[in-house]
Short mmCIF file of C-alpha atoms in Angstrom, two decimals:
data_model
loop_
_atom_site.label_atom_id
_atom_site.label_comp_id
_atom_site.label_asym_id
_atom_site.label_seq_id
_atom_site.Cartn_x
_atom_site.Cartn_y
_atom_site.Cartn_z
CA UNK A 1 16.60 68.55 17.80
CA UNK A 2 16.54 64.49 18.08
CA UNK A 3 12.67 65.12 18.62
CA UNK A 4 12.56 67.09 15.64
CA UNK A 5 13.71 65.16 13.46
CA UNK A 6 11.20 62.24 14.59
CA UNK A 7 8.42 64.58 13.96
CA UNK A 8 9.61 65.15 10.48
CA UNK A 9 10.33 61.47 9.79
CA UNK A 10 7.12 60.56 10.99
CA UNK A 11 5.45 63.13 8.86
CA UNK A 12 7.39 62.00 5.53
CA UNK A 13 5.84 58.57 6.10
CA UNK A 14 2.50 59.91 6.68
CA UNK A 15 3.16 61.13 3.46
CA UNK A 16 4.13 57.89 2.11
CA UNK A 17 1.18 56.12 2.76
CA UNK A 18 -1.22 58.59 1.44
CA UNK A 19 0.53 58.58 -1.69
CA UNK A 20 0.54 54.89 -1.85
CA UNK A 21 -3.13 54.61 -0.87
CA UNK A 22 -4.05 56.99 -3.61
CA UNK A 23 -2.17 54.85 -6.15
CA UNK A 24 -3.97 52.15 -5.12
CA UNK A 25 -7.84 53.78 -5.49
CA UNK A 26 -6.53 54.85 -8.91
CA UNK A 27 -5.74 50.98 -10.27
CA UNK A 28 -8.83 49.45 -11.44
CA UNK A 29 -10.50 47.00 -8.79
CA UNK A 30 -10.18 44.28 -11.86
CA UNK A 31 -6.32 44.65 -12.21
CA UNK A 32 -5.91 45.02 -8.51
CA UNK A 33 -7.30 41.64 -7.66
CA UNK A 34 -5.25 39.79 -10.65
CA UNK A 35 -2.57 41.53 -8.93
CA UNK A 36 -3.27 40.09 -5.49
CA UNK A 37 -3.79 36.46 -7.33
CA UNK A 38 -0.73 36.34 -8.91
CA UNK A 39 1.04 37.42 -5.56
CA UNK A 40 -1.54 34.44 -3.88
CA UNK A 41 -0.71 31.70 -6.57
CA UNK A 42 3.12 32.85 -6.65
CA UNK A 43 3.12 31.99 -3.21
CA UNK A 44 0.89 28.85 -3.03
CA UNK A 45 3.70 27.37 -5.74
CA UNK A 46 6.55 28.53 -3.71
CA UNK A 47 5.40 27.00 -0.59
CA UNK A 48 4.44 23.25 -2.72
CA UNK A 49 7.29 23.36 -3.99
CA UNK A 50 8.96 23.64 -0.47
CA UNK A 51 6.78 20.69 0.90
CA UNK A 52 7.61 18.59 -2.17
CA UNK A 53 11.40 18.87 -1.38
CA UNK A 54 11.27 18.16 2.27
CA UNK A 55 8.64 15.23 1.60
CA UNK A 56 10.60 13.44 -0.63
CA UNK A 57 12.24 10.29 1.29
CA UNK A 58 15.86 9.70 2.42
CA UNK A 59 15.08 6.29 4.25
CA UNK A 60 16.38 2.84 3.10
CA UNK A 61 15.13 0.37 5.40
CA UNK A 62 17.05 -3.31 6.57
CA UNK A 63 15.33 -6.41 6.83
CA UNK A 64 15.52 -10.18 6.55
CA UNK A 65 15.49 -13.01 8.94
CA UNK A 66 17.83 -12.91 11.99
CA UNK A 67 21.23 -13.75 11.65
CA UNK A 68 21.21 -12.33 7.61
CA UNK A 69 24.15 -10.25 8.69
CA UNK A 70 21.63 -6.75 8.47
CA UNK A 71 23.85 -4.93 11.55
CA UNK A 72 26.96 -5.63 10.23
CA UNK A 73 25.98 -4.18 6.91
CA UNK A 74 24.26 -1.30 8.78
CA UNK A 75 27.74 -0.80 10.55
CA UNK A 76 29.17 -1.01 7.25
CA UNK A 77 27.53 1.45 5.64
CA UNK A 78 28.39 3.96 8.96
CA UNK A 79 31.23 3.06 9.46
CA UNK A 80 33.25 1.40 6.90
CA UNK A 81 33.75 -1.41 9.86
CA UNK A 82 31.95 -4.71 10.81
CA UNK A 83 32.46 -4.16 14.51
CA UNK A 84 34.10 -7.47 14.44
CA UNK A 85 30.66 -9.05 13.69
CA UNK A 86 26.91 -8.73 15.34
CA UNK A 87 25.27 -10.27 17.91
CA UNK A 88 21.13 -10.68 16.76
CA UNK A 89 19.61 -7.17 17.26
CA UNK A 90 16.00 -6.72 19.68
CA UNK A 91 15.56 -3.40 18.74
CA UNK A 92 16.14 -1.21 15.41
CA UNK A 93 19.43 0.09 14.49
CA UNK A 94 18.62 3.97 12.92
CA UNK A 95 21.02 6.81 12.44
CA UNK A 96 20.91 9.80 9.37
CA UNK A 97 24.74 9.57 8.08
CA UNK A 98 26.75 9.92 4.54
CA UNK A 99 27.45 7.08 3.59
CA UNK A 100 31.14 6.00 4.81
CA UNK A 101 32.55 5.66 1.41
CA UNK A 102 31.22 8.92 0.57
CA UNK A 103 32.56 11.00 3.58
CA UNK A 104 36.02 12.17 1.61
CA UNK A 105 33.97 13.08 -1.59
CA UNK A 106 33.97 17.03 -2.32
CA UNK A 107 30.76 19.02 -2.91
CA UNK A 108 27.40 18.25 -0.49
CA UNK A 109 26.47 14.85 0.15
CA UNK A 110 23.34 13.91 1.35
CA UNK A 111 22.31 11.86 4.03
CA UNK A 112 20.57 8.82 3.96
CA UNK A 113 18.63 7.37 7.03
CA UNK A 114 19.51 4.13 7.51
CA UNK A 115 17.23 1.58 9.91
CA UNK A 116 18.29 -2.02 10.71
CA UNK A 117 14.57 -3.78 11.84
CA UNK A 118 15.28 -6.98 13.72
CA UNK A 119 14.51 -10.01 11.90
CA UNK A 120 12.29 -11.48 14.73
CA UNK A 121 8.86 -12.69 13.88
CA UNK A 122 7.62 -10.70 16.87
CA UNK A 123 9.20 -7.38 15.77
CA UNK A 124 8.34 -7.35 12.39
CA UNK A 125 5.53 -4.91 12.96
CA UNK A 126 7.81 -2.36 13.19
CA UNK A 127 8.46 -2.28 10.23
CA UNK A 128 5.01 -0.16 9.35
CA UNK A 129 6.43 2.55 11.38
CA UNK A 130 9.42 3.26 8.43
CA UNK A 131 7.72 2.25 5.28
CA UNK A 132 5.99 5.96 4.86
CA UNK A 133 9.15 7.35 4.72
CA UNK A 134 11.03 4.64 2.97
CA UNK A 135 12.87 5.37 -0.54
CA UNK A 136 14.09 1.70 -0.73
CA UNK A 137 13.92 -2.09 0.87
CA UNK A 138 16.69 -4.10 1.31
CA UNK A 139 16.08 -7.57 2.18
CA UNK A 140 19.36 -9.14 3.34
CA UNK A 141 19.58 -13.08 2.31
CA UNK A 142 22.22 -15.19 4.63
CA UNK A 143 23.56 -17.00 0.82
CA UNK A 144 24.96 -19.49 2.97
CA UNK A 145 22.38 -20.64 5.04
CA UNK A 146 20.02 -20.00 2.38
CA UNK A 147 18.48 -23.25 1.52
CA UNK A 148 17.34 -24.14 5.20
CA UNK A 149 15.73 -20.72 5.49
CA UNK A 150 14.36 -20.42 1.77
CA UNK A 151 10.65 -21.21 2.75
CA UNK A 152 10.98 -18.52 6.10
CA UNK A 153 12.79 -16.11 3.85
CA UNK A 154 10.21 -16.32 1.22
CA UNK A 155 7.02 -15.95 3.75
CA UNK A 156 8.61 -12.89 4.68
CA UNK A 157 9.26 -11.18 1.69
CA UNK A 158 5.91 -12.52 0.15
CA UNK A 159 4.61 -10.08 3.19
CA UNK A 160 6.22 -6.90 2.08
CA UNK A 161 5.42 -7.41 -1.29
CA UNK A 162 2.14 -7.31 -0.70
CA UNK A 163 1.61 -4.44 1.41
CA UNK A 164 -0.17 -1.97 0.24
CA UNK A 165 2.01 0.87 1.04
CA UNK A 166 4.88 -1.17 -0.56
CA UNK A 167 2.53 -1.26 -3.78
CA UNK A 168 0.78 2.03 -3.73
CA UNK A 169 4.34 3.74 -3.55
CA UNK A 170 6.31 1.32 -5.68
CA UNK A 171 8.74 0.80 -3.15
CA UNK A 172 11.52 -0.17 -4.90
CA UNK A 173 13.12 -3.76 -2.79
CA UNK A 174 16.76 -4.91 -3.47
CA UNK A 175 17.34 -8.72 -2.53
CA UNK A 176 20.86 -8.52 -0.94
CA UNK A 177 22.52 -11.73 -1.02
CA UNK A 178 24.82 -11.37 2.06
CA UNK A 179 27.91 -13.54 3.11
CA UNK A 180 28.80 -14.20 -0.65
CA UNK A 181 32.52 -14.33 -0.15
CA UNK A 182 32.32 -17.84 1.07
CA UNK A 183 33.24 -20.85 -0.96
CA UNK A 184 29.92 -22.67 -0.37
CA UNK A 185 27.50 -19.83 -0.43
CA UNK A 186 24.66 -20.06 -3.24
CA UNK A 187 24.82 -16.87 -5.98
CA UNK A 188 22.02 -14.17 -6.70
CA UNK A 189 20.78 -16.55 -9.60
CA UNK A 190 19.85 -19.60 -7.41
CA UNK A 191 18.50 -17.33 -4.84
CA UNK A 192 16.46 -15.61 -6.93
CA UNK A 193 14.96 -18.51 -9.00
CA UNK A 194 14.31 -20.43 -5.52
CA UNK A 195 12.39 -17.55 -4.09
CA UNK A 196 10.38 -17.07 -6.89
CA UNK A 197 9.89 -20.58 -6.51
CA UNK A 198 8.55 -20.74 -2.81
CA UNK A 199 6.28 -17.16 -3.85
CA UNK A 200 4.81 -19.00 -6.50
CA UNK A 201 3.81 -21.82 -3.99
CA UNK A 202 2.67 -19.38 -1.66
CA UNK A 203 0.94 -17.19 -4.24
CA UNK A 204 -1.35 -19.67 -5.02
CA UNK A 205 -1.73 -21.67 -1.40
CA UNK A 206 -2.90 -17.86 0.26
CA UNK A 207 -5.08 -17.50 -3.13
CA UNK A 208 -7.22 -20.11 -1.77
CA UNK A 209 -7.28 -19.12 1.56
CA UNK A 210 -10.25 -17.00 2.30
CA UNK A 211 -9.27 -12.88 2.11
CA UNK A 212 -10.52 -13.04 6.07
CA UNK A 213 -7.95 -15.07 7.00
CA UNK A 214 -4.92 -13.62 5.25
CA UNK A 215 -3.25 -9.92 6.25
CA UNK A 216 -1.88 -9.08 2.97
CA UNK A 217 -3.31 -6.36 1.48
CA UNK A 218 -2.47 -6.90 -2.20
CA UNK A 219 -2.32 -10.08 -4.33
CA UNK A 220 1.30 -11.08 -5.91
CA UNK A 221 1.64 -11.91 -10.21
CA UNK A 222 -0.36 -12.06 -12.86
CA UNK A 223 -2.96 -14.98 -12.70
CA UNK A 224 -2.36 -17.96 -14.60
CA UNK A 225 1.59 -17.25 -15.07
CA UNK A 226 4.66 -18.65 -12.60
CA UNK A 227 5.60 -15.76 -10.50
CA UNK A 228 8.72 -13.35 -11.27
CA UNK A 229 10.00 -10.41 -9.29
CA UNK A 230 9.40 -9.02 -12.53
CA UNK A 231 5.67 -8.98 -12.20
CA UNK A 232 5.87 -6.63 -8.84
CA UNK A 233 4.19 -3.60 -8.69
CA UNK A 234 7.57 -2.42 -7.88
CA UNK A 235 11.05 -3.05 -9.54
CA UNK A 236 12.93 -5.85 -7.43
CA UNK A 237 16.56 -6.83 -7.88
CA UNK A 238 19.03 -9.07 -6.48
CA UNK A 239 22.63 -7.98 -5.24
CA UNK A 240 25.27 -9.32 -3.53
CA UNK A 241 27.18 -8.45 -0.43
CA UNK A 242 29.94 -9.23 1.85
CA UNK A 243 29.38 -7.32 5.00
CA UNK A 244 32.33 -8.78 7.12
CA UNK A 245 34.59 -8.32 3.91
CA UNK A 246 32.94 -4.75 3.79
CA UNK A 247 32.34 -5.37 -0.03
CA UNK A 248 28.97 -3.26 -0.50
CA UNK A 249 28.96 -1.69 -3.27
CA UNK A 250 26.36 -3.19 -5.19
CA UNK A 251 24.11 -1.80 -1.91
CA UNK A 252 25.93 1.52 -2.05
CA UNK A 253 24.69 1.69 -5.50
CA UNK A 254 20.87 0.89 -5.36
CA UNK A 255 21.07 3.77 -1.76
CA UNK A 256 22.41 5.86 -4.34
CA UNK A 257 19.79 5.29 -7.12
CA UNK A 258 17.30 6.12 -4.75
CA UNK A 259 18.36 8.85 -2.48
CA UNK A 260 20.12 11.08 -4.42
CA UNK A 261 23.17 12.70 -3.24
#
């Protein structure tokens, strides 16, 4: 019986698909190819679509010169803790987390991949390896040891300004004033006018330099006019932050702006 009833099943298909091929020698060949595009383009959107969602970035990246307070903000932003402060980081800091202030909020959060690159001259260049992915820059400013650091700060930034990525994708860059919550530490204003400052200088000391000797890709300003942030390729603002206070919300914020929850 079981056998059977296979036979028949198998013959009712048979069936099936000599019906269906018949249907399909009766549609004209012109209609049955615009058929088969529109299936073909429906699915070429589908699957862009698809790759544009899963390219776009969810990585803010941490920089500055060492001892900027970077890992304790990274900790921050994990953890809602300083970890009692930092010692100077050899090696980057990464992790894909919601954002600690965010972790009792209802609905789906996304996650933002955080990386903390050390500060050290010689580790820089690892920076290169998170820019394609980056949705933001934050460049963390110690605001109380600022003026002794202004001209190594400003070298610095002056380099990721000018990269071409940076440019090319508009990176946006927030200037994080760190360690604001003491008495003696300068505000966002000063900082920013004194950097500007020092990018001018260097602006127009590299300009003269021959393009052989220099590694930045792109030049900084419009010629002929003192430099501004405002002149970037890409928007730059300046924050402030305490990380050992755990007062980050102006950072929270610009994470925010550009990964979107």
């Amino acid at each position: 019986m079981e056998k059977d009833g296979f036979e028949e099943l198998k013959h009712q298909v048979e069936e099936w698909v000599r019906e269906a091929e018949k249907l399909v020698h009766q549609i004209p060949q012109t209609q049955l190819y615009a058929a088969i595009g529109v299936v073909l383009l429906t699915i070429f959107f589908f699957l862009l679509v698809r790759l544009f969602k899963r390219a776009k970035p969810n990585t803010v990246v941490l920089t500055g010169l060492s001892g900027s307070g970077k890992t304790v903000i990274f900790y921050q932003l994990r953890d809602g803790s300083s970890h009692q402060g930092t010692v100077t980081s050899m090696e980057p800091n990464e992790g894909t987390f919601v954002l600690h202030s965010e972790i009792n909020k209802k609905g789906k959060i996304k996650p933002v991949h955080i990386v903390d690159v050390p500060g050290h001259s010689r580790l820089r260049p690892k920076l290169d390896e998170f820019f394609p992915q980056a949705a933001g820059i934050v460049f963390v400013v110690d605001a109380l040891e600022f003026l002794p650091n202004c001209r190594a700060a400003s070298e610095y930034l002056y380099d990721i300004l000018t990269k071409a990525i940076v440019v090319r994708k508009k990176i946006p860059v927030l200037i994080l004033c760190n360690k604001v919550d003491k008495v003696t530490a300068h505000t966002k204003e000063f900082i920013r006018k004194q950097l500007e400052k020092e990018i001018d200088k260097l602006r127009a000391s590299r300009t003269a330099v021959s393009e052989a000797d220099v590694a930045n890709e792109y030049s900084l300003g419009v010629p002929g006019e003192v430099f501004a942030f405002s002149q970037c390729h890409n928007k730059v603002t300046v924050a402030e932050a305490s990380g050992l206070t755990g007062e980050i919300s102006q950072l929270e914020q610009f994470v925010r702006e550009h990964v979107k929850a």
